[in-house]
Structures are given as C-alpha cells and as structure tokens.
XYZ file of C-alpha atoms in Angstrom:
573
model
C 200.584 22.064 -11.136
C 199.077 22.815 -10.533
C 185.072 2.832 -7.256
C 185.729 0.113 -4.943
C 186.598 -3.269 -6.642
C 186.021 -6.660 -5.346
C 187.036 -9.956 -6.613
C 183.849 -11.424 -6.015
C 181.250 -11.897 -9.043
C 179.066 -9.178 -10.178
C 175.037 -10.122 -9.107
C 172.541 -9.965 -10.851
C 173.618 -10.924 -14.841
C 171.198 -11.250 -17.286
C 170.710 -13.527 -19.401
C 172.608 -13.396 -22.829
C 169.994 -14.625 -24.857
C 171.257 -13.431 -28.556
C 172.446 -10.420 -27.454
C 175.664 -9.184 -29.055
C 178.599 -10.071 -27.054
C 182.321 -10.580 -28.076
C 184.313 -13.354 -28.702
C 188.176 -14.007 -27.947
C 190.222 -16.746 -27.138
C 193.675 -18.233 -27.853
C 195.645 -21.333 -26.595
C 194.481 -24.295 -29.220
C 193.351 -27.591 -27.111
C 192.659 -30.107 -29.294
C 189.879 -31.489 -28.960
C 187.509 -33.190 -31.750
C 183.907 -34.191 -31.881
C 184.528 -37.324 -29.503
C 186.692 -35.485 -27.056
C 189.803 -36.630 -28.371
C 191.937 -35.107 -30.642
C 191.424 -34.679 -34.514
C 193.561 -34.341 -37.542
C 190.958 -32.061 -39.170
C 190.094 -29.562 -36.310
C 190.920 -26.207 -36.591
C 190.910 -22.798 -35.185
C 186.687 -21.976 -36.920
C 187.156 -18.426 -35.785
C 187.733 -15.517 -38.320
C 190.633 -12.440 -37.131
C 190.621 -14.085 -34.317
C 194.003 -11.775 -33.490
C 192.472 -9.066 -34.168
C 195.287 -8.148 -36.768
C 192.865 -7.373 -39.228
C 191.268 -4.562 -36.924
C 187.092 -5.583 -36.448
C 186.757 -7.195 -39.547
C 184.197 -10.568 -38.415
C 183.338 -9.260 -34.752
C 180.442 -6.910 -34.030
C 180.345 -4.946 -30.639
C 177.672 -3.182 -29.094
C 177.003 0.574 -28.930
C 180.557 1.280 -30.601
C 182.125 -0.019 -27.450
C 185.325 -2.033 -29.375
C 188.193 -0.805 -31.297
C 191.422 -2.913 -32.233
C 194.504 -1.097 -30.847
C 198.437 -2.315 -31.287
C 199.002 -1.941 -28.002
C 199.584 -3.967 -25.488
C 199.138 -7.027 -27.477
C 199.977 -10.815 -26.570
C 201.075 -11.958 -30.380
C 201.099 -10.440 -33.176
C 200.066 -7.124 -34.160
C 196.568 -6.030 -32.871
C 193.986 -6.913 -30.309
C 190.596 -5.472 -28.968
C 189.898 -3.229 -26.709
C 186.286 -2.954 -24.694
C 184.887 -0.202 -22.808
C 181.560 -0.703 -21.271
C 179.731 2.365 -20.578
C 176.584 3.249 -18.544
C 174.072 0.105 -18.686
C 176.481 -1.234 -22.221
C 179.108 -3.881 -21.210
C 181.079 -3.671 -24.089
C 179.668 -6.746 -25.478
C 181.420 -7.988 -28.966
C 180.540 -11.111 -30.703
C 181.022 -13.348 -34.042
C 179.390 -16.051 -35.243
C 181.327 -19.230 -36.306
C 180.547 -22.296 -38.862
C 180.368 -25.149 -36.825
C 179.642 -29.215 -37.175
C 176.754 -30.576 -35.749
C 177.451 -33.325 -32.971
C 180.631 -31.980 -32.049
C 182.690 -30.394 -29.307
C 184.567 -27.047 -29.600
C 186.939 -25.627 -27.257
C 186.455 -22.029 -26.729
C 189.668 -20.100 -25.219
C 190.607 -16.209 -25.268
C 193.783 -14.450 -23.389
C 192.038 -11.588 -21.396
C 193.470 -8.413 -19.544
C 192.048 -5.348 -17.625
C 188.999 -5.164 -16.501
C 186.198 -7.652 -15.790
C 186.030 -10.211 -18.868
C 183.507 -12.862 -19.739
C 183.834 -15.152 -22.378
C 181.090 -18.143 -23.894
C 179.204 -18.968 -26.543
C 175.309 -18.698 -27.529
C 172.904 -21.191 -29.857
C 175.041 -24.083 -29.581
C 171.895 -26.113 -29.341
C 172.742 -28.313 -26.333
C 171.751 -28.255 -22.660
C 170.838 -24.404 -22.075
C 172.151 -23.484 -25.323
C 175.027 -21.022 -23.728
C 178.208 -21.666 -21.715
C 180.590 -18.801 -20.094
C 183.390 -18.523 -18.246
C 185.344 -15.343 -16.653
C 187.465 -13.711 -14.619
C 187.447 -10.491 -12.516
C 190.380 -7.863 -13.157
C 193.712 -9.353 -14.417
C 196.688 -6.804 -14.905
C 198.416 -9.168 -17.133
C 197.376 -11.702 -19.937
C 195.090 -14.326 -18.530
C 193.330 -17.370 -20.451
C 189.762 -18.086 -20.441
C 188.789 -21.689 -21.604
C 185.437 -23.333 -21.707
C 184.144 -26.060 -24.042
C 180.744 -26.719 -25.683
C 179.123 -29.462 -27.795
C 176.928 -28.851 -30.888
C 173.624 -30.160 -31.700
C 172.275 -32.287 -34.153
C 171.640 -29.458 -36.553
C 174.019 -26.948 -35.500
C 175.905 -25.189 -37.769
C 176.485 -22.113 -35.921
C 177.371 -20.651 -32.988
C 177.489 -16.734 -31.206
C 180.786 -16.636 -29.903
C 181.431 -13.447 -27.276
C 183.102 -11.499 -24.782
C 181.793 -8.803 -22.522
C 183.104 -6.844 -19.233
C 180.797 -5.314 -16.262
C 179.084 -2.149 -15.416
C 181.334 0.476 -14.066
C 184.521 -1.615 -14.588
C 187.893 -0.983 -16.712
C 188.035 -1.725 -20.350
C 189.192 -5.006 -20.987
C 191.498 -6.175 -23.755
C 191.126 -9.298 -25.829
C 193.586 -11.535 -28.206
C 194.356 -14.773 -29.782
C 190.462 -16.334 -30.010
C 190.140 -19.831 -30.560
C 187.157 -21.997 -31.165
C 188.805 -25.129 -31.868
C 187.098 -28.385 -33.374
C 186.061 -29.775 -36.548
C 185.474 -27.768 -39.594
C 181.983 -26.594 -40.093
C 182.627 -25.501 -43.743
C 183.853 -22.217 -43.104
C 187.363 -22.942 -42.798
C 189.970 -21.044 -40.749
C 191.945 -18.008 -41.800
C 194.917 -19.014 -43.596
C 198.348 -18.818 -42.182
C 199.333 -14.903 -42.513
C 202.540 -13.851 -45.199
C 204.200 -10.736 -44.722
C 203.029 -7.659 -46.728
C 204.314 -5.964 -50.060
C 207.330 -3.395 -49.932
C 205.169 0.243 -49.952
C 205.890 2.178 -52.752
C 205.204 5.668 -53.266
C 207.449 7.136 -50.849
C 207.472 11.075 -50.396
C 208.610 13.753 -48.411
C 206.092 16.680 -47.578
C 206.914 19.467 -45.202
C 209.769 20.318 -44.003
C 210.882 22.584 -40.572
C 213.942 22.980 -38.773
C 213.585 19.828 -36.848
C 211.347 17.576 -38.535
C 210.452 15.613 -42.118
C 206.775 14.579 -43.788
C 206.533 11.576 -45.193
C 203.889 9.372 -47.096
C 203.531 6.497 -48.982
C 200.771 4.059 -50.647
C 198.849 1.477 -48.622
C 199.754 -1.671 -48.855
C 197.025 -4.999 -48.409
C 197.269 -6.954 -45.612
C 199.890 -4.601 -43.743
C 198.839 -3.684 -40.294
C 201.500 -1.251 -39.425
C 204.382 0.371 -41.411
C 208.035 0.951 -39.859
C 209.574 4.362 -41.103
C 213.620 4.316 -40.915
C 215.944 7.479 -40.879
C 218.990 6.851 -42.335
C 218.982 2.902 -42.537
C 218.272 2.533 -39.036
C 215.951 4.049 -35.678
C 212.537 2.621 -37.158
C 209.320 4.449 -36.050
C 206.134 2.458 -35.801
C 202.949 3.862 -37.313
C 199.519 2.935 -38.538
C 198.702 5.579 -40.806
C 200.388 5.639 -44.505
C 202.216 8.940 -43.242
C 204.477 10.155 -40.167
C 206.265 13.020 -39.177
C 209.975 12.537 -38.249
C 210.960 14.790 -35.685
C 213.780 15.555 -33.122
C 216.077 16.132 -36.899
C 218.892 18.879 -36.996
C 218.296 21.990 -38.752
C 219.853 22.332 -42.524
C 220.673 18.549 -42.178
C 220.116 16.017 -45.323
C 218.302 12.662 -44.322
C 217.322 9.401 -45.961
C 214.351 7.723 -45.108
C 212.736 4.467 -46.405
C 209.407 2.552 -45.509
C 208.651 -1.028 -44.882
C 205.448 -3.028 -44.466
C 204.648 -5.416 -41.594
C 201.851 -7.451 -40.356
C 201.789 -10.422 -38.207
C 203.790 -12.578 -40.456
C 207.064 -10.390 -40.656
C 208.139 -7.671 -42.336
C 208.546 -6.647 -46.082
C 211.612 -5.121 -47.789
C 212.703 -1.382 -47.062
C 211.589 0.831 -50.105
C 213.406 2.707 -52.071
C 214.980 5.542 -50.257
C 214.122 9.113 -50.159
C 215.897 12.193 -49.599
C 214.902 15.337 -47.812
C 217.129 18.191 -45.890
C 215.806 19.633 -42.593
C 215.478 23.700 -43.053
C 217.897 26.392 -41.594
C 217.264 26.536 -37.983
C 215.478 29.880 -36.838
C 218.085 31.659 -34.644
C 216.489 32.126 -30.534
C 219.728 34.422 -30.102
C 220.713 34.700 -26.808
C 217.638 35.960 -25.312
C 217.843 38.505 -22.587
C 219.650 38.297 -19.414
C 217.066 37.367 -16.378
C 216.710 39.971 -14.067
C 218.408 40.122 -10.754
C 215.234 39.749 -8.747
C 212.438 37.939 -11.084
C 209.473 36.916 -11.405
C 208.311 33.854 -13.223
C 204.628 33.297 -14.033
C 202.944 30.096 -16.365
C 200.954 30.980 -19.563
C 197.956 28.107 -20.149
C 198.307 26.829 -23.584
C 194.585 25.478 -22.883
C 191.560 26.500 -21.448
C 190.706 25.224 -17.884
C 188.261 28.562 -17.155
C 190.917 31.087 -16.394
C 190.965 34.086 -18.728
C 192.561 32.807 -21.782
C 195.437 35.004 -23.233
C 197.581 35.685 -25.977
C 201.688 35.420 -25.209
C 201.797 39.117 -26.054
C 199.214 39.869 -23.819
C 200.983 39.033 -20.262
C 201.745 41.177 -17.589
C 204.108 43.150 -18.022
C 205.779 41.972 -14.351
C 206.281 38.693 -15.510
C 210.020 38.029 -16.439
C 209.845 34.536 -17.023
C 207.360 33.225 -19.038
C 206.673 29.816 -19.018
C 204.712 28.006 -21.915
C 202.794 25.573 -20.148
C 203.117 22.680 -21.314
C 205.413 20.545 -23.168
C 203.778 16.870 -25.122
C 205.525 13.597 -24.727
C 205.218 11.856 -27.645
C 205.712 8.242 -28.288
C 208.937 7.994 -28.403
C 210.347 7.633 -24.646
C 211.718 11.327 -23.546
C 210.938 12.830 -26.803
C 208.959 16.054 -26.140
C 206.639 18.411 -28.648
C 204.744 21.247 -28.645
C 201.399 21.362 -29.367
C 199.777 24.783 -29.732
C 195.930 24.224 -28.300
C 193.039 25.871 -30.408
C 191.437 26.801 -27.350
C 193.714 29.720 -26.835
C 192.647 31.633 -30.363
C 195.654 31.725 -31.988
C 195.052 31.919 -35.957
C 198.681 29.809 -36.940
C 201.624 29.040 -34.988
C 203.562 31.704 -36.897
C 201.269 34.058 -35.010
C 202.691 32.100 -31.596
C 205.821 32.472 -32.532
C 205.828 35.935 -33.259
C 204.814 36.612 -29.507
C 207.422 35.075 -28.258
C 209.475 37.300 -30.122
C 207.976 40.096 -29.068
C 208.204 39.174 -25.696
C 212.013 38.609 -26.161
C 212.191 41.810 -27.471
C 210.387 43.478 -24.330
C 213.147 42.183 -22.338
C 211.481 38.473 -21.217
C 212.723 35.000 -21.467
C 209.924 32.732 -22.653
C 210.929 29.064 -21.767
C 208.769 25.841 -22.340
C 207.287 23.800 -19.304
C 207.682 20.341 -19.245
C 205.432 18.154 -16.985
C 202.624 19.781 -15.107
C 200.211 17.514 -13.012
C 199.062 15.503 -15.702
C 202.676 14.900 -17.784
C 204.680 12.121 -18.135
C 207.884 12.392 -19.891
C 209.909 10.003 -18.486
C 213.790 9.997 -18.805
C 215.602 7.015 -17.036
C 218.101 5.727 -19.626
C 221.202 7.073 -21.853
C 218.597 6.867 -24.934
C 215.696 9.278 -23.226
C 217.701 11.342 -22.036
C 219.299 11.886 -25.645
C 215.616 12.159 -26.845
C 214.932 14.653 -24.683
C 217.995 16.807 -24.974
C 217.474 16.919 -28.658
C 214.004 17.286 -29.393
C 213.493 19.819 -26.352
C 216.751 21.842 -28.569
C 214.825 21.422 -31.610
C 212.007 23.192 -29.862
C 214.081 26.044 -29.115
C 215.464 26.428 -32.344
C 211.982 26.240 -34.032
C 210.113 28.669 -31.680
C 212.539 30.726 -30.063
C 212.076 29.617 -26.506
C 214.804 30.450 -24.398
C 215.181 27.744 -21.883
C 212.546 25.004 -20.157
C 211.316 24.463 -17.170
C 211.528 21.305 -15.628
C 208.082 20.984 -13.898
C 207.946 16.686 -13.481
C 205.572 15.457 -11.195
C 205.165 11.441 -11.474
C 208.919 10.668 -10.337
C 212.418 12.177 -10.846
C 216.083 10.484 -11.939
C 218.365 12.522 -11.263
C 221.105 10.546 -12.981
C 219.602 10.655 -16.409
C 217.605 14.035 -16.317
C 220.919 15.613 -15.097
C 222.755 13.831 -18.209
C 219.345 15.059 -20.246
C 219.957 19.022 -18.889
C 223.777 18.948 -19.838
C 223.192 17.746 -23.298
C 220.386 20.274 -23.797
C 223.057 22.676 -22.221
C 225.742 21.846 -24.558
C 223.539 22.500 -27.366
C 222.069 25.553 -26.399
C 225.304 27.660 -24.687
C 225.799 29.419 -21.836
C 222.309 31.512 -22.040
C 220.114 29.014 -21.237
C 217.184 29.683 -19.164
C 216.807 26.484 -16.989
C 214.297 26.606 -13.900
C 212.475 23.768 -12.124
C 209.382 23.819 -10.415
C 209.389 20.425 -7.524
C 206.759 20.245 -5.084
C 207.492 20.937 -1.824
C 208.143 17.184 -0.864
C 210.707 17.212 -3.460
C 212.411 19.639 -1.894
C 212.475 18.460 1.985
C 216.017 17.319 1.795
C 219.466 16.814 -0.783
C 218.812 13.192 -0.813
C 215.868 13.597 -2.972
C 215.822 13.119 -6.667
C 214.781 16.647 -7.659
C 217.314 18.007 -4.867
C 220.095 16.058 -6.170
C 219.158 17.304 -9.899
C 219.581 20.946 -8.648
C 222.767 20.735 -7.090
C 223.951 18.942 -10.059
C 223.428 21.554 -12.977
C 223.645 24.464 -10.152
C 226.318 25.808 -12.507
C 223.307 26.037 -15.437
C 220.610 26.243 -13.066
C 218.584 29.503 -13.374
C 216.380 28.842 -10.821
C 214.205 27.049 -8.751
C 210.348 27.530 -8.179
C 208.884 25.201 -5.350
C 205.388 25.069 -5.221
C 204.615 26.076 -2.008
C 200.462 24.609 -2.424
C 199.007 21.754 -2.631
C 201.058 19.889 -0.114
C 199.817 20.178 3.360
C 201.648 20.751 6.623
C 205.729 20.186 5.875
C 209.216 20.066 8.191
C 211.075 23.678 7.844
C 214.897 23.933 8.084
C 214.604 24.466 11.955
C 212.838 20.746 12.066
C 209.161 22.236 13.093
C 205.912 21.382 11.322
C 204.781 24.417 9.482
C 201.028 24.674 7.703
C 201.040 26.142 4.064
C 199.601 29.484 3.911
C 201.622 31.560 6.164
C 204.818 33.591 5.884
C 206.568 30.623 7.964
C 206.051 27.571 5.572
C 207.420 29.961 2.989
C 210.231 30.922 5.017
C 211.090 27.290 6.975
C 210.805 25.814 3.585
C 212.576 27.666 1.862
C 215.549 27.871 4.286
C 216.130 23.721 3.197
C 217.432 24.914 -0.295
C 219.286 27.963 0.923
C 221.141 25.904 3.513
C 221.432 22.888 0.854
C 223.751 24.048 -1.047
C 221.868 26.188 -3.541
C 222.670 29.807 -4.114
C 220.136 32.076 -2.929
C 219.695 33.616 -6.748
C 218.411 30.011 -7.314
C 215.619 30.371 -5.160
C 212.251 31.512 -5.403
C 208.907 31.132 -3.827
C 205.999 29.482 -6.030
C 202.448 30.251 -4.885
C 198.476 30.234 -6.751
C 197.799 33.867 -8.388
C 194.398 33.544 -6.681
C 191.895 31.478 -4.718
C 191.217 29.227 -8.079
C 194.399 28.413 -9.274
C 195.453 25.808 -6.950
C 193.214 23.703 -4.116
C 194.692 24.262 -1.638
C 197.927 26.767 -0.148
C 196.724 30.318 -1.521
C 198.495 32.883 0.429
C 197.859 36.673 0.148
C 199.734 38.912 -2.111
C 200.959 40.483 0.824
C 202.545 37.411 2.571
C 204.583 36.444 0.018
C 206.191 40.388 0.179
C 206.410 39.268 3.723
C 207.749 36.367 3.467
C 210.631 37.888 0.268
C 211.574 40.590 3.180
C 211.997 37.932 5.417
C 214.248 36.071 3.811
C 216.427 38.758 2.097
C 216.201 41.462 4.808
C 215.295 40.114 7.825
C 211.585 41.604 8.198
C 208.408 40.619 8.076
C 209.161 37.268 9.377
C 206.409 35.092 11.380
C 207.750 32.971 14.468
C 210.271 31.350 12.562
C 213.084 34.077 11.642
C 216.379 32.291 9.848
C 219.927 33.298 11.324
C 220.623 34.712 7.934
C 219.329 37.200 5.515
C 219.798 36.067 1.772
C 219.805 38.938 -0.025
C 220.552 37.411 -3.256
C 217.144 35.952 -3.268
C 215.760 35.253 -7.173
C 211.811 35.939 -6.341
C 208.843 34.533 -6.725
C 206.858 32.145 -9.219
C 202.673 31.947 -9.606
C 200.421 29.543 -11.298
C 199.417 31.366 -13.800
C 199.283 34.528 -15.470
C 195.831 33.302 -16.636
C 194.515 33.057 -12.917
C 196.354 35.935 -11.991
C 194.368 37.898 -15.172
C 191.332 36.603 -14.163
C 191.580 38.601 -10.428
C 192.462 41.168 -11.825
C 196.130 40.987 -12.136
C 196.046 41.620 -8.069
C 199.277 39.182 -7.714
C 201.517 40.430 -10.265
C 200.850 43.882 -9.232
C 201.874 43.721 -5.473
C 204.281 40.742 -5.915
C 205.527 41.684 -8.753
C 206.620 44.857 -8.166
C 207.768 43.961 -4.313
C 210.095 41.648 -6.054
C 211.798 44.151 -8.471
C 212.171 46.353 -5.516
C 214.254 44.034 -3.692
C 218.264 44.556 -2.721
C-alpha cells in the first residue's frame, strides 16, 4: 500500500598491486606450459564451485558469501557486494609451475565483474579481463604465463563502485600441476542420521537431524515424496493438516548426488484451533489495516483498535520459499510478549463483534500464484493460518501482477476449506480496477458469490478515466465517485464496494482526501448528495463503505478518520 548504468568501462582503476581480489572461473581450455595441450594439467584451483562455501578464497571487508542460489553447476557459488570505496574484491592463491601457461576462466553474472591474476612474474606481473553487467551466466577467460621461479599466483575477482553484486562459479586455472594438486572429484554425502521431530502446531512439524561431512544441503521429504531444500540441519514443515499423522525422512546432497533417505520418522500435526464462524460483517463497514511493523506510525496492539473498525486487516502476510505458500510472521517491533498474546487479540476482537482477516501483498509482497501447484500452496497454507490464529478471512492486497485464472482457483479452494463465512476482500489499485478486462476485475467477478468486498485504493495513482469517460484528479469527491461507478456498473454488487483512502497526510504520498469528502463522496453514491460535477444516474444504496491505510496512521492523528468516516458509514441506509 500503501543510478544510471553504462556499458562503457569504469575510469580511473587502480592498480591491483596485491590487493585482495577474488578469483572465479570455469570452462577448462587446455592448455599446457607450451600452449598446447597436456595430459597432466589440471584445474590448480581449490572450491573453485564454491560448494564448499569460502573455504580457500578470502574477500575484502566481508563483502563475499556463498549462496545456493542461482548457481550455474552444482550446489553453491559466490556472491559479491561492493560497498562504498570496497569492490567486493575476493581472491586465492594457487600452486603453480614455473615456465608455464595457465588459463584463467570464471562464469560471471550481475553486476560489473573483473577477473585476473597477480604475481605471475611475467611482463607486468597481472592480467584481467571483464565484463560490464550480464543478467545471465557469462564466461571470463584470460591466460597468463609463469616465471622462472613462480610457484604462485593471486587469482581474483572484483566488481565496481556503486554497481550490483555480482555472482561467481565454476573457477578454473588450468595448466600443469604446481604441487598442490586439484580437488578431487566430489562423492555424494552420508545418509543423516539422527532424525527428530520437535514442535508441533496445527499446521506444521520440527525436524532435526545430525550434520553430515561434505553435504552442502539436505532434502527433507513428507511422506516419501514433496522434498524441501534446506541448509541448516533443521526445517519446519508447514502448510500440514491439523490432527494429521506424517512421515518424514532426510537425505544428504552435495554436488556429487544425493545420499539415501533416512530412516523415517513419525509425528501427528495437533488439533486445529477452531476460528468458528466469526461474526457476520456489518451492513455498512468499515475496514481499516493494522501494521504488524513499525514504519513511524503509532504502533498498536490488535486489542487496541478503534472501535469503528469492522474489518481488521493484519497487514501482512510472508511468502515463503515455496511458490504461493504464505506465513505469518509476528514482527517484534510491535511489543507483543508471544504470539499466544496475538492470538488472544484476535479473539477478543472476534468477540467485540470484528472480523480480523490476514493481508496478503502490500507494496513490497510477492506471492505469486500462476499454476495448479501455487495456487494449492496458497489455498492450504493461507487455511492453515486461519485455523492456527483465528483469522477470519484474507485480504487479497497483490500489487506486482494478478492471474486471475489461478488466484480465482487459489480463492475457491481456500473457500471450500473454510465454508460459507469467509471474510474475503481485495484491495487493487485503482488501475486495476479501470475496466472487467483486467486481471484483478476479472478475479472479482469470478468469486463475486464469496466476495466480501472490494477496497480500491483510491491514492497513489494520479489522474484516472471515471465511468462517464472523463479524466478525474485523485483527491476530490469525483475521482471517488467516477471511479467507483466502473465496479458498480461492472457487474459487482454495490455491497462489494467500498472506497479506500490514507487515514492522514502520512499514510500514503500522494491522494489524501479529507474526512469529510469521503462522507461526501458515500452520500453521493448511495443517496444522491454531496456529489461534485460528476453525479451517477443511480443511487446505490447498498454501498459496503469505506477502507483506510491504517489504523496506525489513523491513531497517530488522532483517530480524526475513523471518527467522522467511521461513524458516517454506520449511519448509512
């Protein structure tokens, strides 16, 4: 809710001296000590996929860190960051043979990426090569030849000031031995042992196990089958039914392959925490967002929301790594002592007569469901939610791209699960909303029949088209009215509509309309008064209400929105 590249060299590089720098390369030319090719030469550099994390390479000022993703083989590679006057320099040195040639390669993505050598005793005693920004894997390749008393050699990599990290894999500094050998040819890991399960909750398992050497990642499996990828030597399994029995194993894996599956464990999910029906949403509502995080609005408890506020919605939903799988994540920030304490505001809230749904998507989400198998993972884990905290509903609030095949599949599901009282509201922007052929549009008018209700945000979107075809600016009674008027003449019924605006001055950049033009603008609509130039043929008495962002902005001017709006709103037909 709520720095100019160019392709052209950087100027200006100093000179590498024996500064640290990193090393990477792949792609193995063969090349010997006479330029041709040699039975003996080998790869002389150590990791050089980075499977074994930054074991060999040094890199300045922190600035490395092996990830497992994206990779070009294996399991690992490095990522750079330069930062400030560091360029993410990272460097190893190799055993080399004196009076020989090497070739020096590395595959390269990201940001700006240099790649040489140091102290190779010849000519200047360095050679480099590089490449500006390359969204895919690229190859770097330069050669060198050793002196007469050689024997070794700074191998690096660096980016630029002010540029993108850069990623690095498969290194190769290929030539004749120097007495150091090369890493031998990886095998795949021991089977873990060790497996256990920890704590249990309605929806998910903890599990650990015992490291195993040489693994780089461990696969967990859920009943033979639907492995999850992790690191660590312990995961959480979530998106489970309540008071279900499961069997998990572990398995090992590094570049090499995989190990056996261990022996299996058992554990059983615990009895689901009944949301009940929740209560029925009000005729005329309002909805208002509660921060779960602290962006310098007042920060508030659950319990302590306006009392105006019918729908609360717990901003926001987590996507987690599993494509459409959402969690919850309850932030510090906000001062809650446990998540039982959470939980038991939402209850309370319930019991005051408020649904309290959970928010997924905001400005800065991205859950993405665009297949049969997200939308699955969504339906169930966002269910799971439910059933763990008592939520009522969500809110669909997606902002970086809609399909309305698969969400709609993902909102049925999650529909089917949950029954008839189902809070469901969505929150497009207002360029979402501009016509039926839109994604979001289409999603509306194809759950209308679960569809609580839908909350443009009428902010942060400039001048838009009303229903009569004019150009209306945001901030007046007409771009809420024009605007509007699309989804009431699109085929939505008017108890599905309801006006989304910023609580104050602060909570949005741009669209803030007085307290009193949204009452305005509500009359308008569902009586016919209080209209600007544009007045629609129709009066919509029906009309849901109104939605802010947030009951934290809204707190922190002195609850000046909910108290006019929300109280216009109740007092409508």
């Amino acid at each position: 809710m709520h720095v100019d590249r160019t392709t052209t060299r950087p100027h200006g590089r100093r000179a590498l001296g024996g500064a640290l720098a990193l090393a990477l390369g792949s792609g193995l030319v063969l090349v010997g000590g006479a330029g041709t090719a040699q039975a003996a030469d080998v790869n002389v550099a150590k990791n050089a996929g980075f499977e074994n994390g930054l074991a060999n390479w040094s890199c300045s000022a922190g600035s490395g860190a092996a990830v497992s993703s994206p990779v070009r083989t294996g399991t690992g590679a490095l990522k750079a960051t330069p930062a400030g006057l560091d360029y993410a320099q990272c460097a190893q040195t190799v055993a080399v043979k004196p009076n020989s040639t090497y070739t020096l390669s590395a595959w390269v993505q990201g940001g700006y990426a240099y790649l040489g050598a140091n102290n190779t005793g010849t000519g200047t005693g360095t050679v480099s090569t590089w490449t500006p920004d390359s969204p895919s894997w690229k190859q770097l390749t330069t050669t060198f030849t050793t002196g007469a008393s050689t024997t070794s050699v700074e191998i690096w990599t660096h980016g630029w000031y002010g540029t993108s990290p850069y990623l690095v894999d498969d290194v190769s500094v290929f030539g004749p031995d120097g007495g150091g050998g090369q890493d031998p040819d990886p095998t795949a890991p021991a089977t873990p042992s060790g497996l256990a399960a920890g704590t249990v909750t309605s929806s998910s398992v903890a599990l650990s196990w015992g490291a195993v050497t040489g693994a780089t990642a461990y696969k967990v499996y859920r009943d033979g089958a639907n492995p999850q990828t992790v690191t660590g030597t312990s995961a959480t399994v979530t998106g489970l039914t309540a008071d279900t029995a499961y069997q998990f194993q572990v398995s090992a894996t590094n570049s090499a392959g995989e190990s056996a599956k261990s022996a299996a464990v058992s554990a059983r999910t615990a009895k689901a925490t009944d949301p009940g029906p929740g209560p029925a949403v009000p005729k005329h509502a309002v909805t208002g967002y509660w921060q779960n995080f602290d962006n310098g609005a007042a920060k508030q408890k659950l319990r302590d929301v306006q009392a105006a506020y019918d729908i609360i919605a717990v901003s926001f939903a987590d996507s987690t790594a599993t494509p459409g799988q959402i969690a919850f994540n309850l932030d510090p920030a906000v001062g809650y002592a446990s998540t039982a304490d959470f939980k038991a505001d939402i209850a309370t809230k319930k019991a005051a007569g408020k649904s309290v749904i959970l928010s997924v998507g905001g400005e800065k989400g991205n859950v993405t469901i665009n297949s049969d198998a997200t939308a699955t993972a969504f339906a169930d884990s966002a269910y799971a939610l439910m059933q763990e905290y008592g939520f009522n509903g969500v809110d669909i609030d997606l902002e970086h791209g809609v399909n309305a095949t698969y969400l709609t599949k993902a909102l049925r599901q999650l529909s089917a699960k949950a029954g008839s009282s189902m809070v469901l509201t969505m929150a497009p922007q207002t360029i979402d909303m501009q016509n039926t052929g839109s994604e979001y549009f289409k999603t509306a008018l194809a759950v209308k029949d679960i569809l609580t209700v839908v909350n443009t945000q009428y902010y942060n979107s400039g001048s838009m088209l009303g229903c009569d075809g004019k150009v209306y600016s945001q901030g007046s009674v007409d771009f809420l009215t024009a605007l509007a008027c699309i989804q009431l003449q699109g085929g939505l019924d008017p108890s599905q509509v309801g006006l989304g605006v910023p609580a104050s001055t602060r909570g949005a950049g741009s669209g803030y309309v007085d307290p009193q033009i949204v009452n305005n603008a509500l009359d308008c609509l569902a009586k016919g008064t209080g209209c600007g130039t544009f007045k629609p043929a129709q009066t919509w008495p029906a009309l849901r209400g109104a939605m802010t962002w947030s009951t934290n902005w809204d707190a922190t001017a002195g609850n000046a929105w909910s108290n006019a709006v929300g109280t216009h709103v109740h007092a409508l037909p």
